[in-house]
Coordinates of C-alpha atoms in Angstrom, one line a residue:
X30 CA 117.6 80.9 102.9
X31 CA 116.1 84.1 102.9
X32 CA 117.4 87.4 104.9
X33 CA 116.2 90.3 105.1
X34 CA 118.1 93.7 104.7
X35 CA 117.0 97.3 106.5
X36 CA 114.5 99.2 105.5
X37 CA 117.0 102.1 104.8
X38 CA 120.5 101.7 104.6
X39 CA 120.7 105.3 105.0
X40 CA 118.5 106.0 107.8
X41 CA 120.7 106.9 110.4
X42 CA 123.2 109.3 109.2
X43 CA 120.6 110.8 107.1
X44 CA 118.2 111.2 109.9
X45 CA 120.6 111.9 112.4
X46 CA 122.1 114.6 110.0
X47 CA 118.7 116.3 109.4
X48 CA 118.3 116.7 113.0
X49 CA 121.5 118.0 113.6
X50 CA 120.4 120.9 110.9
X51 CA 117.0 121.4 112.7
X52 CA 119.0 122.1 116.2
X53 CA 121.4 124.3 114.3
X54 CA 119.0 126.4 112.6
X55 CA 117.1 126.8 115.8
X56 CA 119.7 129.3 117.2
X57 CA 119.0 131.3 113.9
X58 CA 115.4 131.6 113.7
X59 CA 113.6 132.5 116.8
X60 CA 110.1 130.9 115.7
X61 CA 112.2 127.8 115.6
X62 CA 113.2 128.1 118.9
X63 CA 111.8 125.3 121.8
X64 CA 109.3 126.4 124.0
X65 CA 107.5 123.4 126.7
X66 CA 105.6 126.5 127.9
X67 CA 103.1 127.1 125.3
X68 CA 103.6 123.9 123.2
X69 CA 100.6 122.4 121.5
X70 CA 99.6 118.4 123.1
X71 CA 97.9 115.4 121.3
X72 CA 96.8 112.3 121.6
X73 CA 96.4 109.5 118.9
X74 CA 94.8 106.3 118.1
X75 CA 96.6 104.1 115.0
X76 CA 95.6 101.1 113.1
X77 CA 97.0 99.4 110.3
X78 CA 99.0 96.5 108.4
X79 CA 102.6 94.9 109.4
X80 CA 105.0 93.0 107.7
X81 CA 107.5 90.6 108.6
X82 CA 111.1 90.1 107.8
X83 CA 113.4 86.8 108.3
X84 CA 114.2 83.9 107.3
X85 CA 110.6 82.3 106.9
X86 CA 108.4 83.3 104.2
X87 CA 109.6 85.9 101.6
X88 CA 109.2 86.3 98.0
X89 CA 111.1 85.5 94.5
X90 CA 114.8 84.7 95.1
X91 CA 116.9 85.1 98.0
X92 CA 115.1 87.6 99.9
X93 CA 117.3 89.9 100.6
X94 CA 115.7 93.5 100.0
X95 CA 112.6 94.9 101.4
X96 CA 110.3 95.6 98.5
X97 CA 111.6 92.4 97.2
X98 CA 110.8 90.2 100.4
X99 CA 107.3 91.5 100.7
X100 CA 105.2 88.8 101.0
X101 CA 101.8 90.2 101.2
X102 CA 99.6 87.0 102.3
X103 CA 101.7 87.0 105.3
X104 CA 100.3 90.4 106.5
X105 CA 98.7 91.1 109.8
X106 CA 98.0 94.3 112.0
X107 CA 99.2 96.9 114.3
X108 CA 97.5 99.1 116.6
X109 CA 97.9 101.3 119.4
X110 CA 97.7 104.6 121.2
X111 CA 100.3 107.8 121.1
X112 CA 100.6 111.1 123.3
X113 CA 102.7 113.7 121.7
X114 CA 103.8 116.9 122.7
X115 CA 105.6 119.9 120.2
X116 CA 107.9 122.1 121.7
X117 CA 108.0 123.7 118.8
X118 CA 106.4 123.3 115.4
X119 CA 109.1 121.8 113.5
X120 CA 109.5 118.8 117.0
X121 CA 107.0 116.6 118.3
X122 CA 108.3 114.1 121.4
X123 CA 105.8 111.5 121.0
X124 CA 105.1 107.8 123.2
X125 CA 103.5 105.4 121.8
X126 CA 102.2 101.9 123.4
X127 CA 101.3 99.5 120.5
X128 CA 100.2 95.9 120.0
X129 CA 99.9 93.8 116.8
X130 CA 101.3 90.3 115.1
X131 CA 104.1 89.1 112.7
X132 CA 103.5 86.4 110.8
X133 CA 106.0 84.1 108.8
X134 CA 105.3 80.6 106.7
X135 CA 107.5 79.0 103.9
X136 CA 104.8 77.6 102.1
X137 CA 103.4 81.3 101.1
X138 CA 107.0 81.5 99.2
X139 CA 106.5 82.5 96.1
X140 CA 108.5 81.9 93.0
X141 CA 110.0 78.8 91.0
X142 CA 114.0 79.3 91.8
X143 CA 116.2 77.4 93.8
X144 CA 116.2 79.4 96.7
X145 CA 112.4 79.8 96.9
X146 CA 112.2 75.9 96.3
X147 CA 114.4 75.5 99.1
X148 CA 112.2 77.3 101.2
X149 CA 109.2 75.8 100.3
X150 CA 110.7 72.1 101.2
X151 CA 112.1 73.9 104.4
X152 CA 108.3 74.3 105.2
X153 CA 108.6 76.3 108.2
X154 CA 106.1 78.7 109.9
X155 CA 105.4 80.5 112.7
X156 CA 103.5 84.0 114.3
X157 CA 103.8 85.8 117.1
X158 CA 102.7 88.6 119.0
X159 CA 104.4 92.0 119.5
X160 CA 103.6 94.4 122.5
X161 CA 105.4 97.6 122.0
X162 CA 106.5 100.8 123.4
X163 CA 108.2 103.8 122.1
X164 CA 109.2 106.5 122.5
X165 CA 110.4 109.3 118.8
X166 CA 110.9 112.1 117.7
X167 CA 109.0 113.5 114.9
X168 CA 110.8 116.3 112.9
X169 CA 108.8 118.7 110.8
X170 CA 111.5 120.0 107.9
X171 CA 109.0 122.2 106.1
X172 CA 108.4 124.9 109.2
X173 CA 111.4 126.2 107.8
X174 CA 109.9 127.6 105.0
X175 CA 106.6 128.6 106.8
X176 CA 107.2 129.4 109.9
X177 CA 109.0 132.8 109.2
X178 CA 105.8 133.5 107.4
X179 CA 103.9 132.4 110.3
X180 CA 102.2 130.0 108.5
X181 CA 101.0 126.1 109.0
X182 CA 99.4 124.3 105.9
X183 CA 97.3 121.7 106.5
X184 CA 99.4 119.1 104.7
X185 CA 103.0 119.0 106.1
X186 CA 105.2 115.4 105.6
X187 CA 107.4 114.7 108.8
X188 CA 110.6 111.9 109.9
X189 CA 110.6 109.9 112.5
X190 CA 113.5 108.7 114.8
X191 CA 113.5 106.8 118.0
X192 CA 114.1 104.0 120.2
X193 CA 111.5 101.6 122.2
X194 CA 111.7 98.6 123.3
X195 CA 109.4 94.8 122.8
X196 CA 108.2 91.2 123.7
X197 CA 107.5 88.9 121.3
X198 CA 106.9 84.7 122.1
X199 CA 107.4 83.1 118.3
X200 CA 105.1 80.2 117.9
X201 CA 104.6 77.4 115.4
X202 CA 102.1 74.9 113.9
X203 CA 101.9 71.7 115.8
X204 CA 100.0 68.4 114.5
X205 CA 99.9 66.3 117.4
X206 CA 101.0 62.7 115.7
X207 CA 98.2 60.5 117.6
X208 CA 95.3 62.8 117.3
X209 CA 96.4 64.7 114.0
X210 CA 95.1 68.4 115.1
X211 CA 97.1 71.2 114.7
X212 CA 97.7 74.3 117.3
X213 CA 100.3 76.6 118.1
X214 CA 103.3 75.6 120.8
X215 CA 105.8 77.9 121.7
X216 CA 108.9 77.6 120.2
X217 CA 111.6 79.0 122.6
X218 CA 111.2 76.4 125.2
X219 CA 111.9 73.9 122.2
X220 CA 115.7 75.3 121.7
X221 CA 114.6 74.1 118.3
X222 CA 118.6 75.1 117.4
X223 CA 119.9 74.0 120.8
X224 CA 120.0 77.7 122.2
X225 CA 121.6 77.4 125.7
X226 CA 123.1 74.6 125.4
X227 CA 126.4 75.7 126.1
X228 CA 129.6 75.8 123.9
X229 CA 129.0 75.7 120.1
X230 CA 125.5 76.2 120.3
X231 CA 123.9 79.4 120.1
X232 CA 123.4 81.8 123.2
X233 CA 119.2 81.7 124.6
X234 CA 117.6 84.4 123.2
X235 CA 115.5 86.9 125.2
X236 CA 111.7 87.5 124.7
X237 CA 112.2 91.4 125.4
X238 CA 114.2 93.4 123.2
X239 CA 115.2 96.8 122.0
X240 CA 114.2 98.2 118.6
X241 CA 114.6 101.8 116.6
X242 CA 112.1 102.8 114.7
X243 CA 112.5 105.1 112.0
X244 CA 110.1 106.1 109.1
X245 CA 108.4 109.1 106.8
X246 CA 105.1 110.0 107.4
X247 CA 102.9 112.8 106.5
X248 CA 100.1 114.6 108.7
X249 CA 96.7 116.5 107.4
X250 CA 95.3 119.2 110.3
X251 CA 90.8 118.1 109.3
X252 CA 90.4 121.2 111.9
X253 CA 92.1 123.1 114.5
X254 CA 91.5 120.2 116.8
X255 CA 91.9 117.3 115.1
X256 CA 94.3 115.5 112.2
X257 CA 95.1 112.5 110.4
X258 CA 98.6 110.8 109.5
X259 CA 100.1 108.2 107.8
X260 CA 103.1 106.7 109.1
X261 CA 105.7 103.8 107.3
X262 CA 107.6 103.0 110.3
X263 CA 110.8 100.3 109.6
X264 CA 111.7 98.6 113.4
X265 CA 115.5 97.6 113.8
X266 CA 116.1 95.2 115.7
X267 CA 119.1 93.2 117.3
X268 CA 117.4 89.7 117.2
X269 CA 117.6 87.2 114.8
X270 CA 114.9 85.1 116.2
X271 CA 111.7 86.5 115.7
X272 CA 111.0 83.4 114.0
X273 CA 112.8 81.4 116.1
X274 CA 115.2 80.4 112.9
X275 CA 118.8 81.9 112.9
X276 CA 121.4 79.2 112.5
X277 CA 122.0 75.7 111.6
X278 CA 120.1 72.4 112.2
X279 CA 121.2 70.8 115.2
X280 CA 123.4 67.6 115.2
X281 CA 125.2 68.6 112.1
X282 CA 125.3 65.7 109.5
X283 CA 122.2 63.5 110.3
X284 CA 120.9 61.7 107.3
X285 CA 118.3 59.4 110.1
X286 CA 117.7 62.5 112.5
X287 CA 119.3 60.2 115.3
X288 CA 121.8 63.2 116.3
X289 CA 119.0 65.5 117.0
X290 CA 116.3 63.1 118.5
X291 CA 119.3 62.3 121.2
X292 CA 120.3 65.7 121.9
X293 CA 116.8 66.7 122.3
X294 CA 116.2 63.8 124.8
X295 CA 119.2 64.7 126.9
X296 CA 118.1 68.9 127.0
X297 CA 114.4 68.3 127.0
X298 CA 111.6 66.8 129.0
X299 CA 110.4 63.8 127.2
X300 CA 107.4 65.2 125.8
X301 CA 109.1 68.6 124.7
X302 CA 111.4 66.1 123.2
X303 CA 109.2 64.8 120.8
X304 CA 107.6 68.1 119.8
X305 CA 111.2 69.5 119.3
X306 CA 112.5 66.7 117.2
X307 CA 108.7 67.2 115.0
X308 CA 109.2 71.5 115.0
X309 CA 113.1 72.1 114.0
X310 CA 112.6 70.2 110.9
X311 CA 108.9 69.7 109.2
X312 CA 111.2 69.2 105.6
X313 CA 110.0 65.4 106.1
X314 CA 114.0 65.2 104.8
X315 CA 117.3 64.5 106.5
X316 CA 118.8 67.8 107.9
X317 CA 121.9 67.2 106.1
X318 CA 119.9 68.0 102.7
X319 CA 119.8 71.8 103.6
X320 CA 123.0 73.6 104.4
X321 CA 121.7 76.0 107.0
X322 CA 118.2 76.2 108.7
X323 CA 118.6 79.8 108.9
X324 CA 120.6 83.1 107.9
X325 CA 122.3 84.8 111.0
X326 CA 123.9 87.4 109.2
X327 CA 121.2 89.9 109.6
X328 CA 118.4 90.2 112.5
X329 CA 114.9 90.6 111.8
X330 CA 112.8 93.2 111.5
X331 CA 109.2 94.2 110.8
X332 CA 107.5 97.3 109.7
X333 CA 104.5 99.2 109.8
X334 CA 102.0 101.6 107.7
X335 CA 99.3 103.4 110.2
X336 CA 96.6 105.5 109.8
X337 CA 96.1 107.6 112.8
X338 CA 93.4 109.8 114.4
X339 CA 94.9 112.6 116.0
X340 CA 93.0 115.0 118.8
X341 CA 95.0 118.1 119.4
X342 CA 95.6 120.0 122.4
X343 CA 97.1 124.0 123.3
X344 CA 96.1 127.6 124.0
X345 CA 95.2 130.0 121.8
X346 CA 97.8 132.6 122.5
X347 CA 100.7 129.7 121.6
X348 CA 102.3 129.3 118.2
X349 CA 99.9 126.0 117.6
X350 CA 96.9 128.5 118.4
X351 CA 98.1 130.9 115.9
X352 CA 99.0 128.1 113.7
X353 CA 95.4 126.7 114.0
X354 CA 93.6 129.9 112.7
X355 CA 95.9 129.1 109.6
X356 CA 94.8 125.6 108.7
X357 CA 90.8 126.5 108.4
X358 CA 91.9 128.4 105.4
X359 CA 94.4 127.2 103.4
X360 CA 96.2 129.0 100.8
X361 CA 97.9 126.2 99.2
X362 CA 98.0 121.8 99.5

């Protein structure tokens, strides 16, 4: 079953380290210094792809790194709106409200191992929509060197650090038995994995969570009024049902799917009951043929790569006004 494994293992003591400096070095160099009465304003619109990772889908093998698990078919989009402002050159506090889909399917697994077979037979899907907001810091390390020299180049690559919070409603492909067309149901009324159920099952998962984004992006001033980014932003979450797939089938060793059908029956309403019993296993093979429906050793995630259009805002007689008589001439990138 395939997992997937943070973006980077590193992140936070690297990132939380790097600010630390920042702050430190602040009380050393003046131009460093934070200042919300001058400070330069802007405002943003982003686009671009996203990228699921869980337990359905995946590439070659067990899944378990992110270059590894990219599965490119299984790509959708991201977009949104930001307002930033810079207390100083080096910080930006920026918002952001975003919206955009994850997608997941096991029949876009690729590769002829076990554990892609496995997957594959498992032939699980689902998609769902993700309304975001945020709220990170982006940190600017090369002021450091440019800044004493009171200068800005055009080209300047920047981290990002922060914390937000989401809804998501994971959905999956339904063929109705008597009429044979498909469409999407929701899957957390299901308790396709017996969520709620009470001892030995797992807890019901919320549809609003927290995530921390972190990434590496890099920003190019067009003018003195208006720049361009790109932005790989990794989400961590604490959720391992984006996909609605985390544990184990339900009614443990059930060669005839008897078990399940019951325990379905007793939780459900009679028609979620049937589309239950169809959704937590579309293997068309006894439960007790896989060992685990999912993975819940590590949550899901999904990530980003935006391009965004940036309209800047300040007064000329503030360090982003100085800065912006800088870019029009570039000495160097």
């Amino acid at each position: 079953m395939k997992k997937s494994s943070p973006l980077f293992t590193w992140r936070f003591p690297a990132l939380t380290l790097l600010l630390i400096g920042l702050l430190l070095s602040s009380g050393t160099h003046a131009q460093l210094a934070l200042s919300f009465k001058d400070m330069e304003a802007d405002l943003g619109f982003e686009i671009g792809p996203s990228f699921f990772l869980g337990d359905l889908g995946g590439n070659l093998g067990d899944g378990k790194r992110f270059v590894k698990d990219l599965n490119l078919p299984t790509t959708r989009y991201f977009l949104g709106l930001s307002g930033a402002i810079y207390p100083a050159s080096w910080l930006g506090v920026r918002a952001n409200l975003d919206y955009g889909r994850i997608y997941g399917n096991d029949a876009m697994t690729t590769g002829g191992d076990f554990a892609s077979k496995g997957r594959r037979m498992r032939k699980l899907d689902f998609r769902s929509a993700i309304e975001e907001a945020t709220v990170c810091l982006e940190i600017y390390p090369t002021d450091f060197f440019t800044l004493p020299l009171d200068y800005q180049p055009r080209l300047r690559p920047y981290a990002v650090i922060g914390i937000g919070g989401f809804h998501f409603n994971p959905q999956g492909s339904y063929t109705d038995p008597n009429t044979g067309r498909t469409s999407w149901v929701n899957l957390r009324p299901l308790h396709t994995e017996g969520e709620g159920w009470g001892p030995g099952y797992p807890p019901e998962y919320s549809l609003w969570q927290m995530n921390f984004p972190m990434g590496i992006g890099a920003r190019y001033d067009l003018s003195d009024r208006v720049a361009i980014s790109g932005e790989l932003l990794d989400r961590i979450t604490h959720t391992d049902y984006l996909d609605d797939v985390s544990t184990t089938f339900i009614g443990g060793y059930d060669p005839t799917g008897a078990k399940a059908m019951a325990l379905f029956q007793q939780h459900l309403s009679p028609q979620n009951a049937a589309i239950a019993y169809q959704m937590y296993n579309k293997s068309g093979l006894p439960s007790s043929d896989f060992s685990t429906r999912g993975d819940p050793t590590h949550d899901d995630s999904y990530f980003t790569f935006t391009i965004r259009v940036i309209v800047k805002f300040g007064n000329s007689d503030s360090w982003f006004g100085r800065a912006s008589d800088q870019v029009r001439c570039p000495v160097r990138w």
